[in-house]
mmCIF file of C-alpha atoms in Angstrom:
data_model
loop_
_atom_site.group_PDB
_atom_site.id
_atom_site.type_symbol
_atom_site.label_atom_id
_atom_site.label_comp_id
_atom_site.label_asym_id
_atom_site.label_seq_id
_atom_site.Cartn_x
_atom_site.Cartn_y
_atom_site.Cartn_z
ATOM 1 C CA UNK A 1050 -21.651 -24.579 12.146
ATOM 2 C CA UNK A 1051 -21.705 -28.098 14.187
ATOM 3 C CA UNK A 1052 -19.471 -26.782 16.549
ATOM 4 C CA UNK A 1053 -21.505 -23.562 17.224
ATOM 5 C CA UNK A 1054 -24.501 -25.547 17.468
ATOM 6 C CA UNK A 1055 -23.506 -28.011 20.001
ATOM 7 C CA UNK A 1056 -22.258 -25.060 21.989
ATOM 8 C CA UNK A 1057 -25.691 -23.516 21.992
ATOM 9 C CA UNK A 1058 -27.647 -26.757 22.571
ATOM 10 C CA UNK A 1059 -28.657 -27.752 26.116
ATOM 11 C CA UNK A 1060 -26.519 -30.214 27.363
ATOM 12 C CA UNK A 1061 -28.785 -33.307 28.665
ATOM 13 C CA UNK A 1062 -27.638 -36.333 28.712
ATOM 14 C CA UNK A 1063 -29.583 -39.561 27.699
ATOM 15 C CA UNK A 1064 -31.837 -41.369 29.763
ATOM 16 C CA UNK A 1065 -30.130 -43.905 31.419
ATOM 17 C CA UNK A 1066 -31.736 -47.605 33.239
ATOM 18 C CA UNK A 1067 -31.530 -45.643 36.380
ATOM 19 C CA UNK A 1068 -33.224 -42.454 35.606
ATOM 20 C CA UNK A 1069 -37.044 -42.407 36.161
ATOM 21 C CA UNK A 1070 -39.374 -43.579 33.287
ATOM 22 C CA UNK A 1071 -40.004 -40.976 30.635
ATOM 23 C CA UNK A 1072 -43.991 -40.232 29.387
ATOM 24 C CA UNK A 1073 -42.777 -41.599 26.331
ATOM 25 C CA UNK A 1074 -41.453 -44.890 27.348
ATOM 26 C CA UNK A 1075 -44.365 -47.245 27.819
ATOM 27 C CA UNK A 1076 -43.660 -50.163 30.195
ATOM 28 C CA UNK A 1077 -47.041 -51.644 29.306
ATOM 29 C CA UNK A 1078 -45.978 -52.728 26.126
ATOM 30 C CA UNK A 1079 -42.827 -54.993 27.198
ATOM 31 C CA UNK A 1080 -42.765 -59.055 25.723
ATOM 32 C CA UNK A 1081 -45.247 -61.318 27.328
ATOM 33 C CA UNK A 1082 -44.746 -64.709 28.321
ATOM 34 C CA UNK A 1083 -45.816 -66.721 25.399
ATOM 35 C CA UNK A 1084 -49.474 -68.047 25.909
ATOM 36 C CA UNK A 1085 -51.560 -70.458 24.327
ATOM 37 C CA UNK A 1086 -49.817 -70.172 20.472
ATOM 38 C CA UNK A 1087 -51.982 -72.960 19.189
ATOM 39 C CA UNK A 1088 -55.573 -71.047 19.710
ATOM 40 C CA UNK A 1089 -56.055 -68.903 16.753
ATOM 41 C CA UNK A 1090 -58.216 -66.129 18.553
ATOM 42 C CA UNK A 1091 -55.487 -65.599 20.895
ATOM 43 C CA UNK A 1092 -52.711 -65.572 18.227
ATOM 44 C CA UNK A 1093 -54.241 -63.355 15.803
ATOM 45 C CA UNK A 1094 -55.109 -60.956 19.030
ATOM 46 C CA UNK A 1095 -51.087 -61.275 19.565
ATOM 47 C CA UNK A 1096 -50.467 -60.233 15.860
ATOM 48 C CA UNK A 1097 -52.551 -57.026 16.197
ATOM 49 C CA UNK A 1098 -51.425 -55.807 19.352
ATOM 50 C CA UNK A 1099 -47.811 -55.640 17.567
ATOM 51 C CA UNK A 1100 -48.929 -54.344 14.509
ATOM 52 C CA UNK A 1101 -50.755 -51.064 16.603
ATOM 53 C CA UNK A 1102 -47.203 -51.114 18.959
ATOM 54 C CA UNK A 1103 -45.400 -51.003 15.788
ATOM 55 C CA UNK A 1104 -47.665 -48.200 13.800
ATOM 56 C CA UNK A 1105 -47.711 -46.034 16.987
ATOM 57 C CA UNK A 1106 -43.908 -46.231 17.090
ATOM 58 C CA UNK A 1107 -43.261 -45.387 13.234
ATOM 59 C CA UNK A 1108 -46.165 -42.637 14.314
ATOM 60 C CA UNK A 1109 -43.913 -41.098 17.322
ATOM 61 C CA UNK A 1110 -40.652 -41.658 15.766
ATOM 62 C CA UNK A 1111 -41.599 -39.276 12.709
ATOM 63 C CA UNK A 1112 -42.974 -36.990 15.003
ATOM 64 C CA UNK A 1113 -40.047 -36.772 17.185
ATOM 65 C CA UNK A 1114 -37.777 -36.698 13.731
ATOM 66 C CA UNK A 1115 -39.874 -33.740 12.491
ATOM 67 C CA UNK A 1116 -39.359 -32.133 16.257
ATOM 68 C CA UNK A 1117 -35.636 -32.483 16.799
ATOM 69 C CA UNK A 1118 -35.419 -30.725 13.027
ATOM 70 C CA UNK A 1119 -37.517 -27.744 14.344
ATOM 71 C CA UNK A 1120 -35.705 -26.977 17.733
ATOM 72 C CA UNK A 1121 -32.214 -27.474 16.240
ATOM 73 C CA UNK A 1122 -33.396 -24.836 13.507
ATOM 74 C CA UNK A 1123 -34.476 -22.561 16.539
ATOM 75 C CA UNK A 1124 -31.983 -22.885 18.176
ATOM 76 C CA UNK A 1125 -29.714 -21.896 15.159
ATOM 77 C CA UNK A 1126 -31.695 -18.793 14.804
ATOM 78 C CA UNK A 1127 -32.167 -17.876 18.726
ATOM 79 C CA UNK A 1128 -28.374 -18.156 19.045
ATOM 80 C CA UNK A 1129 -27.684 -14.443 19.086
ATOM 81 C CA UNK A 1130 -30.553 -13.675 20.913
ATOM 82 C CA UNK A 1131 -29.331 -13.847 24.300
ATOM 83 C CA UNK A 1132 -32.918 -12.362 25.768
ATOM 84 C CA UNK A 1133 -35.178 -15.048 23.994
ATOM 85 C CA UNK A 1134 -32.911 -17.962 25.064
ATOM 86 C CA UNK A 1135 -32.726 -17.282 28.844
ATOM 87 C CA UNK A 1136 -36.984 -16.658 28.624
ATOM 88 C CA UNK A 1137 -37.154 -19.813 26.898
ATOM 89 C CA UNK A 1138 -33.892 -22.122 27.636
ATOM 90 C CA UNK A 1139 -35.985 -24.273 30.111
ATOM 91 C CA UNK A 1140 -38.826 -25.358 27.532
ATOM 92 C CA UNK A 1141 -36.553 -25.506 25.374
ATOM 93 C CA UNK A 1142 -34.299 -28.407 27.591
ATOM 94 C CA UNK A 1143 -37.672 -30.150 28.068
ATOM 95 C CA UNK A 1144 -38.399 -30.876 25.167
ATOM 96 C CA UNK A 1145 -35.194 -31.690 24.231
ATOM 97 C CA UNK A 1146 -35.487 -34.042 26.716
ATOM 98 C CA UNK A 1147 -38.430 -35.825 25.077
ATOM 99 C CA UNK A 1148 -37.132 -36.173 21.867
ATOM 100 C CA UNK A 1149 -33.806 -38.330 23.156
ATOM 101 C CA UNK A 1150 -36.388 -40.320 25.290
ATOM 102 C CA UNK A 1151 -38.129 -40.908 22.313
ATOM 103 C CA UNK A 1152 -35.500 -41.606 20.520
ATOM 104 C CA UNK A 1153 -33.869 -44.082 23.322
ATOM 105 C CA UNK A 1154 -37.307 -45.766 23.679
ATOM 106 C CA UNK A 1155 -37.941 -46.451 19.820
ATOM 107 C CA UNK A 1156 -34.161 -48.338 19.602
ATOM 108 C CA UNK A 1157 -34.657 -50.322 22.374
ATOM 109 C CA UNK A 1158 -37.607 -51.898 19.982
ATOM 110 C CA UNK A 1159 -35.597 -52.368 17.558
ATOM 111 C CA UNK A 1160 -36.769 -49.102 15.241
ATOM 112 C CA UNK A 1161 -33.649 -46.632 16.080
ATOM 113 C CA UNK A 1162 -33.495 -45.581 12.451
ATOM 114 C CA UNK A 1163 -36.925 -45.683 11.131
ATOM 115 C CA UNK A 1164 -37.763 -41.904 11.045
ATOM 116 C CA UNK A 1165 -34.198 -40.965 9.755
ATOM 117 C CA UNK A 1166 -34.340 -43.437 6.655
ATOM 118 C CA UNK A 1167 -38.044 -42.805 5.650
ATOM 119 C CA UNK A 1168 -38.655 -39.978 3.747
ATOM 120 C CA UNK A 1169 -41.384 -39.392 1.085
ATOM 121 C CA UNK A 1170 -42.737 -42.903 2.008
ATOM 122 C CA UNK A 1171 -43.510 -42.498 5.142
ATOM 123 C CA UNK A 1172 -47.074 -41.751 5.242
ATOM 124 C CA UNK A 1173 -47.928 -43.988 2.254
ATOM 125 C CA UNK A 1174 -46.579 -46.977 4.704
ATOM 126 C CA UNK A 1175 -48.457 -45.274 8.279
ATOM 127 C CA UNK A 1176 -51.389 -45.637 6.131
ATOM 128 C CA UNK A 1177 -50.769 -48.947 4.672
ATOM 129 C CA UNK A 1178 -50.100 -50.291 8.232
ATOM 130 C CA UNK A 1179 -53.120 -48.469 9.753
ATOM 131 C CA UNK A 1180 -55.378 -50.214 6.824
ATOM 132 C CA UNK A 1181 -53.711 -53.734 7.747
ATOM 133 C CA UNK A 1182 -54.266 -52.983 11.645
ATOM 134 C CA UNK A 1183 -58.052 -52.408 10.980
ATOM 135 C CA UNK A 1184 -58.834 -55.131 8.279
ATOM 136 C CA UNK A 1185 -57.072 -57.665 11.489
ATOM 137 C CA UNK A 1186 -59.272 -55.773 14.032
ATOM 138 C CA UNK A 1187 -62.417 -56.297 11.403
ATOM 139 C CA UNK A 1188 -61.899 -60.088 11.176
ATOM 140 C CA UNK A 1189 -61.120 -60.824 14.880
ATOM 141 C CA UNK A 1190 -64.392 -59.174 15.697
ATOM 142 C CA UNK A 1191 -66.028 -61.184 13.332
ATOM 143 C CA UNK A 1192 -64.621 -64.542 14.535
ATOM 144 C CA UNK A 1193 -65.109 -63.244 18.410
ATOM 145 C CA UNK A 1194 -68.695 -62.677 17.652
ATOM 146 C CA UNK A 1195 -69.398 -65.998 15.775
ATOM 147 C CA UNK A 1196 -67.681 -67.731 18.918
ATOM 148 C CA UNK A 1197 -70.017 -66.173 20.727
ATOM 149 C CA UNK A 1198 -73.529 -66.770 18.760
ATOM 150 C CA UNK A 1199 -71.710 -70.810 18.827
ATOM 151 C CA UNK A 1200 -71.004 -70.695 22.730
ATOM 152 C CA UNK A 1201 -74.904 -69.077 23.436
ATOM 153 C CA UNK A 1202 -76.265 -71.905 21.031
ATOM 154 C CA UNK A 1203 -74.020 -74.372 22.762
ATOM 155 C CA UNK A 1204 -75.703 -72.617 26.924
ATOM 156 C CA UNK A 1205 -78.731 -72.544 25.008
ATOM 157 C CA UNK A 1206 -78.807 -76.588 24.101
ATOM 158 C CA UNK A 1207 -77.375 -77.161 27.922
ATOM 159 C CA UNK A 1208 -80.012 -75.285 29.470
ATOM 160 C CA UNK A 1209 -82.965 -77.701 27.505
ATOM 161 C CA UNK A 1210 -80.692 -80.509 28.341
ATOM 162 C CA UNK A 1211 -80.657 -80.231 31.485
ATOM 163 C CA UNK A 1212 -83.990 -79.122 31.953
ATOM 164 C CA UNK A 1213 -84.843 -82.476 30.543
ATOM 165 C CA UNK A 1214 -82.807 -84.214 33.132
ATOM 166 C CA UNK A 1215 -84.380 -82.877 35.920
ATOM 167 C CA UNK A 1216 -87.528 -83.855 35.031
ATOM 168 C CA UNK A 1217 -86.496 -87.371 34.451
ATOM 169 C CA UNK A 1218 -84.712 -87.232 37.520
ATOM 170 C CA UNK A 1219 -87.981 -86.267 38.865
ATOM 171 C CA UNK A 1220 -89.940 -89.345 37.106
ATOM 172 C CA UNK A 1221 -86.986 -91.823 38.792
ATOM 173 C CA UNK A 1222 -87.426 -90.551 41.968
ATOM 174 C CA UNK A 1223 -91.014 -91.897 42.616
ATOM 175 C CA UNK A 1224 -91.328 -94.690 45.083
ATOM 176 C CA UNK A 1225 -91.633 -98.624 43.951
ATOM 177 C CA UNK A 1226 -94.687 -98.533 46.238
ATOM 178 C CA UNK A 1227 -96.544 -95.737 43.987
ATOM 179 C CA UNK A 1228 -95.445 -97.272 40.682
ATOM 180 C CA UNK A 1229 -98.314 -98.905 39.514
ATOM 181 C CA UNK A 1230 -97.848 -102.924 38.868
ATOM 182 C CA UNK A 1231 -97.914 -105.058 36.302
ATOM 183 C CA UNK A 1232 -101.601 -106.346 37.392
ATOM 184 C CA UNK A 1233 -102.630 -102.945 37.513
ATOM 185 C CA UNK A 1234 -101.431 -102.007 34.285
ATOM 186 C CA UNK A 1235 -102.925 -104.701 33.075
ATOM 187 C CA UNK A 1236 -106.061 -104.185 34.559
ATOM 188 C CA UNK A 1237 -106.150 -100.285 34.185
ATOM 189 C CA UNK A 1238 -104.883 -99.617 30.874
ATOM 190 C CA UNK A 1239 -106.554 -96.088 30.535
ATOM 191 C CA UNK A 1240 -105.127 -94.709 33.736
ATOM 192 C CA UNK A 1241 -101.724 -96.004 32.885
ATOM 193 C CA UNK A 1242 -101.795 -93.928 29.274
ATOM 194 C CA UNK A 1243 -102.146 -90.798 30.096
ATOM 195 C CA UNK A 1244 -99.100 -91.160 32.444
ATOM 196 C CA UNK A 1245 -96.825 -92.889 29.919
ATOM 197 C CA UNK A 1246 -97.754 -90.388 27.128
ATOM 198 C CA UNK A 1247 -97.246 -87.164 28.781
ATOM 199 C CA UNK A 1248 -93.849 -85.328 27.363
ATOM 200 C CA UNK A 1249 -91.553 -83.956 30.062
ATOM 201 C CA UNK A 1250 -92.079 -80.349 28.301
ATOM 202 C CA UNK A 1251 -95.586 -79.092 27.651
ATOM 203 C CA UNK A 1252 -96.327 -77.813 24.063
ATOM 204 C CA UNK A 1253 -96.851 -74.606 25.661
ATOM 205 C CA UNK A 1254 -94.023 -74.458 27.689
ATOM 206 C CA UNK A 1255 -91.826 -75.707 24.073
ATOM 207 C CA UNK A 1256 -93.473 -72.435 22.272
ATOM 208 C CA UNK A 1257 -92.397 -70.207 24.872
ATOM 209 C CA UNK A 1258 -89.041 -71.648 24.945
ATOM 210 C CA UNK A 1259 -88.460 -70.817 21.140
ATOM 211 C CA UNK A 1260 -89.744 -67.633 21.385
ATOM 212 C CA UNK A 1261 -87.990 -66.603 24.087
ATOM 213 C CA UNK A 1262 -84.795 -67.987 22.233
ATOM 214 C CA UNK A 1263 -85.817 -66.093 19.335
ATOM 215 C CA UNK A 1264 -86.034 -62.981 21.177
ATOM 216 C CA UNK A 1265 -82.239 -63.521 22.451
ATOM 217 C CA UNK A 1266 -81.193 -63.847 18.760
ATOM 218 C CA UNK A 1267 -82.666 -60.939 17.975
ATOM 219 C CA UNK A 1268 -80.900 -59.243 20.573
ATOM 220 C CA UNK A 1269 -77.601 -60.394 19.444
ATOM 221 C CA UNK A 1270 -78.800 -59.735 15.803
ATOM 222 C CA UNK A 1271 -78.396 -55.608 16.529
ATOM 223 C CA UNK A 1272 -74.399 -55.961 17.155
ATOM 224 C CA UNK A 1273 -73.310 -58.915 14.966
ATOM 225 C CA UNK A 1274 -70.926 -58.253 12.400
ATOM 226 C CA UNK A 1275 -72.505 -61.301 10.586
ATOM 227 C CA UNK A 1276 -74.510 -61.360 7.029
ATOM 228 C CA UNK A 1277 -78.117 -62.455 7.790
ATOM 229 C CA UNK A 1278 -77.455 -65.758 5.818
ATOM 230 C CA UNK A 1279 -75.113 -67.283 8.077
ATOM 231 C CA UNK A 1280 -76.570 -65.726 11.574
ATOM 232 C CA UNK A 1281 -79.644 -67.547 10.242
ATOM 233 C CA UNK A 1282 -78.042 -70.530 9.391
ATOM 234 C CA UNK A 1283 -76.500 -70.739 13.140
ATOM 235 C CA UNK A 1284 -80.251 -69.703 14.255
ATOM 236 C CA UNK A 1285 -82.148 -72.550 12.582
ATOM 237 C CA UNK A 1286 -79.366 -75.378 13.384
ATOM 238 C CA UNK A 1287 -79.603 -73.991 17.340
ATOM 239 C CA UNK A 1288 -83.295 -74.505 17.015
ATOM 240 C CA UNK A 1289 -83.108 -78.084 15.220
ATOM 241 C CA UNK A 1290 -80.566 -79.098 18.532
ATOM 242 C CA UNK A 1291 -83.354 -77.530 21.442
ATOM 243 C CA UNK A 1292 -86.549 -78.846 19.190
ATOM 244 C CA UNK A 1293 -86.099 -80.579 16.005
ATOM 245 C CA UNK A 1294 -90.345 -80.110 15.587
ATOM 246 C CA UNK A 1295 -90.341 -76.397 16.069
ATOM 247 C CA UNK A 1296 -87.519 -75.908 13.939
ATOM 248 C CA UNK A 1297 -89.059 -77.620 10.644
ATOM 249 C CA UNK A 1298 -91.903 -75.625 10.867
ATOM 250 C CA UNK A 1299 -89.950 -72.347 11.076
ATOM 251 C CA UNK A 1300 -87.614 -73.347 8.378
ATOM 252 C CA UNK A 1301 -90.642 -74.509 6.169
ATOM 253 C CA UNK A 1302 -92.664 -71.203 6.626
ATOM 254 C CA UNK A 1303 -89.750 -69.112 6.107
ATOM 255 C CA UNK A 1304 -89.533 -71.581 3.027
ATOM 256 C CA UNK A 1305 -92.672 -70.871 2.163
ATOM 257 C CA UNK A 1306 -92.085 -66.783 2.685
ATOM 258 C CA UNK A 1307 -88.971 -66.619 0.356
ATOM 259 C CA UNK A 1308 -91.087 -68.424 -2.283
ATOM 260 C CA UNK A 1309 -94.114 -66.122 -2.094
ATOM 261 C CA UNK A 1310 -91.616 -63.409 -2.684
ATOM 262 C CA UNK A 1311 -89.571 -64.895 -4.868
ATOM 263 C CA UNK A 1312 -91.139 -66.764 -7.714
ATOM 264 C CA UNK A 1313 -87.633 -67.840 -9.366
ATOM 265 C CA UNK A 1314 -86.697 -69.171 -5.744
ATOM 266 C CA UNK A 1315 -89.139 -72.099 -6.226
ATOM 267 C CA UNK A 1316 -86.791 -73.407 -9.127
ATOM 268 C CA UNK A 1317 -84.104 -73.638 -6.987
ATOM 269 C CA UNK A 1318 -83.126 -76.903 -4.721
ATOM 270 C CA UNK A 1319 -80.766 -75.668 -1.625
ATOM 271 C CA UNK A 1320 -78.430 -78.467 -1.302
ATOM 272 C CA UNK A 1321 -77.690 -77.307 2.502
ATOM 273 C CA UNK A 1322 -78.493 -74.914 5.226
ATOM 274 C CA UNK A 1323 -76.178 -72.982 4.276
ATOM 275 C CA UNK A 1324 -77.532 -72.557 0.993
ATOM 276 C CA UNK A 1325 -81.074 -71.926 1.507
ATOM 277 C CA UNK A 1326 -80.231 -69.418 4.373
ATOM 278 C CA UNK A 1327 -78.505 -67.595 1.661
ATOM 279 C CA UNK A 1328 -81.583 -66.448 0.584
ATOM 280 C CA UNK A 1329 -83.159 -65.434 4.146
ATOM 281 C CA UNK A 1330 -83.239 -61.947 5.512
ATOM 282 C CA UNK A 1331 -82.687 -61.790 9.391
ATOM 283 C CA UNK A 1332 -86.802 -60.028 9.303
ATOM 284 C CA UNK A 1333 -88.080 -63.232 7.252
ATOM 285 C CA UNK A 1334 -87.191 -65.070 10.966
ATOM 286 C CA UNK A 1335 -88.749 -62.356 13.256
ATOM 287 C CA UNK A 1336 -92.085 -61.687 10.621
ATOM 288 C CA UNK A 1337 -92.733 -66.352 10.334
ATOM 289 C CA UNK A 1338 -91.920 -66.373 14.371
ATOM 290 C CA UNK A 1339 -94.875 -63.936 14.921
ATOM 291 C CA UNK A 1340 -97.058 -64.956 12.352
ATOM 292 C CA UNK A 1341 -96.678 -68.731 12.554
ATOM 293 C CA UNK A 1342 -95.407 -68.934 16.205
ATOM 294 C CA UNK A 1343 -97.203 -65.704 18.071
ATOM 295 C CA UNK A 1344 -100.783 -65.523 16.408
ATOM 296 C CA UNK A 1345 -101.365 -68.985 15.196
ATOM 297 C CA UNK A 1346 -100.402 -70.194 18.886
ATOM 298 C CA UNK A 1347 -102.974 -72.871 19.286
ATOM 299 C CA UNK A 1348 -102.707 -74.403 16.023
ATOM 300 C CA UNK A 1349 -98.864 -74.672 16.702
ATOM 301 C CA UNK A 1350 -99.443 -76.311 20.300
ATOM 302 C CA UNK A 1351 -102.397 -78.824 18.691
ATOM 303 C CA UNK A 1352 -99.514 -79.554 15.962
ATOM 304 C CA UNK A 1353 -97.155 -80.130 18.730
ATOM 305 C CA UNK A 1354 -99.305 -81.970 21.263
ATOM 306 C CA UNK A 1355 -99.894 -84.462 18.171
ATOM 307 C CA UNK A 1356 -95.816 -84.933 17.441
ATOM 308 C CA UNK A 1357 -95.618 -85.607 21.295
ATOM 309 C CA UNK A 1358 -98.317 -88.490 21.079
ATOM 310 C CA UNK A 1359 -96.801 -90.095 18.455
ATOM 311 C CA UNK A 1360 -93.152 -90.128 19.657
ATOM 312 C CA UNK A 1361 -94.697 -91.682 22.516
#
């Protein structure tokens, strides 16, 4: 019976180094040269990529197993039939063809004998490694997008910074000859007041900047992968770096939102940020911004005109 079917089986040879790439053989997927090991983004990125190389293989090499089974048994019943081999001898050869391609391809990584050892198991394990390969793909999204709320907090705190700069830049750059003296000073304290007094941001300006930082957390809010509690938590501790003022009144009316709603909550003592922004919904931000930041508006900038007086 071997005999008869190798006599009836197209004779192809296997893909050699020389012969042009098969469909099945992806070059895309050779080693890399090793990277940055120490970063943990990079190395967990490296771990997944393998594990999805390594389930489609398993995937094609049971596939190809199940194949080869089918053609030889067609071929074992077509052998008589001289009429249905020469119609379909050339299809026949091609796909032949795949399946040692396949077969070549899978051993060079290392996987020559997966689909003829695995049996019953087999799709118990594809599963198992498809679950794995999405709980990996599930946690590198989530670290990729808390990297991402840190580096916008981080542009976020450069932007005020160097907003500040520039304006003491501007203040330096005045000439000796229109600084007023010591005489004058002395002479004209009520002129020289005002001057010394005034903050480098407006209270106005300062409102608009935390809304319109609000409004960009928001934003990013709609395609986190991040519970409310610690999105807010990054929220309130970016606010507290651009404008320590602004952010304790935010974080004492949201305080003052999660106790109206939650009578038990006044009980409790939060012994960090993290811990009272466990009991914060991402809304409790958006509904104190407008309330205490949009429509009270002139009461916050009288609150903050008063902070700026004292501080200087």
């Amino acid at each position: 019976m071997h005999k008869r079917r190798r006599r009836s089986m197209p004779a192809t040879p296997l893909p050699s180094a020389s012969s042009p790439p098969s469909p099945f053989t992806d070059t895309s997927c050779q080693p890399r040269p090793p990277g940055q090991h120490d970063d943990r983004l990079q190395s967990r990125a490296e771990a997944l990529a393998k594990m999805t190389l390594e389930l489609n293989l398993r995937s094609v090499s049971v596939l190809a197993h199940g194949l080869e089974k089918e053609v030889q048994q067609l071929v074992a019943v077509t052998n008589d039939n001289s009429q249905f081999r020469q119609r379909h001898e050339q299809r026949i050869a091609q796909v032949w063809r795949e399946i040692l391609a396949v077969k070549a391809s899978i051993a060079e990584h290392g996987l020559g004998s997966v689909a003829a050892r695995e049996s019953a198991h087999t799709l118990h394990h594809l599963g198992a490694l498809e679950q794995r390969c999405k709980d990996d793909a599930t946690t590198l999204r989530n670290d990729l997008t808390t990297e991402i709320a840190q580096l916008k907090g981080l542009f976020d705190n450069m932007a005020a910074k160097l907003h500040h700069l520039s304006s003491a830049l501007d203040a330096a750059s005045m000439n000796p000859a229109q600084r007023p003296s010591n005489a004058t000073q002395a002479s004209k304290p009520a002129q020289a007041s005002p001057r010394n007094k005034a903050p480098r941001h407006s209270p106005k300006q300062r409102l608009g900047e935390a809304i319109s930082s609000t409004r960009r957390w928001h934003r990013d809010h709609k395609t986190t992968k991040l519970q409310d509690g610690p999105f807010v938590a990054s929220y309130l501790r970016q606010q507290s770096k651009r404008d320590p003022v602004l952010a304790v009144m935010i974080q004492k009316a949201i305080h003052r939102r999660i106790q109206s709603r939650h009578g038990h909550y006044t009980a409790l003592r939060p012994r960090s940020l993290d811990d009272f922004c466990r009991h914060v919904e991402w809304d409790d931000v958006i509904d104190t911004v407008k309330q205490e930041l949009i429509k009270n508006e002139h009461q916050v900038i009288a609150v903050l005109s008063r902070s700026a007086d004292q501080i200087s």
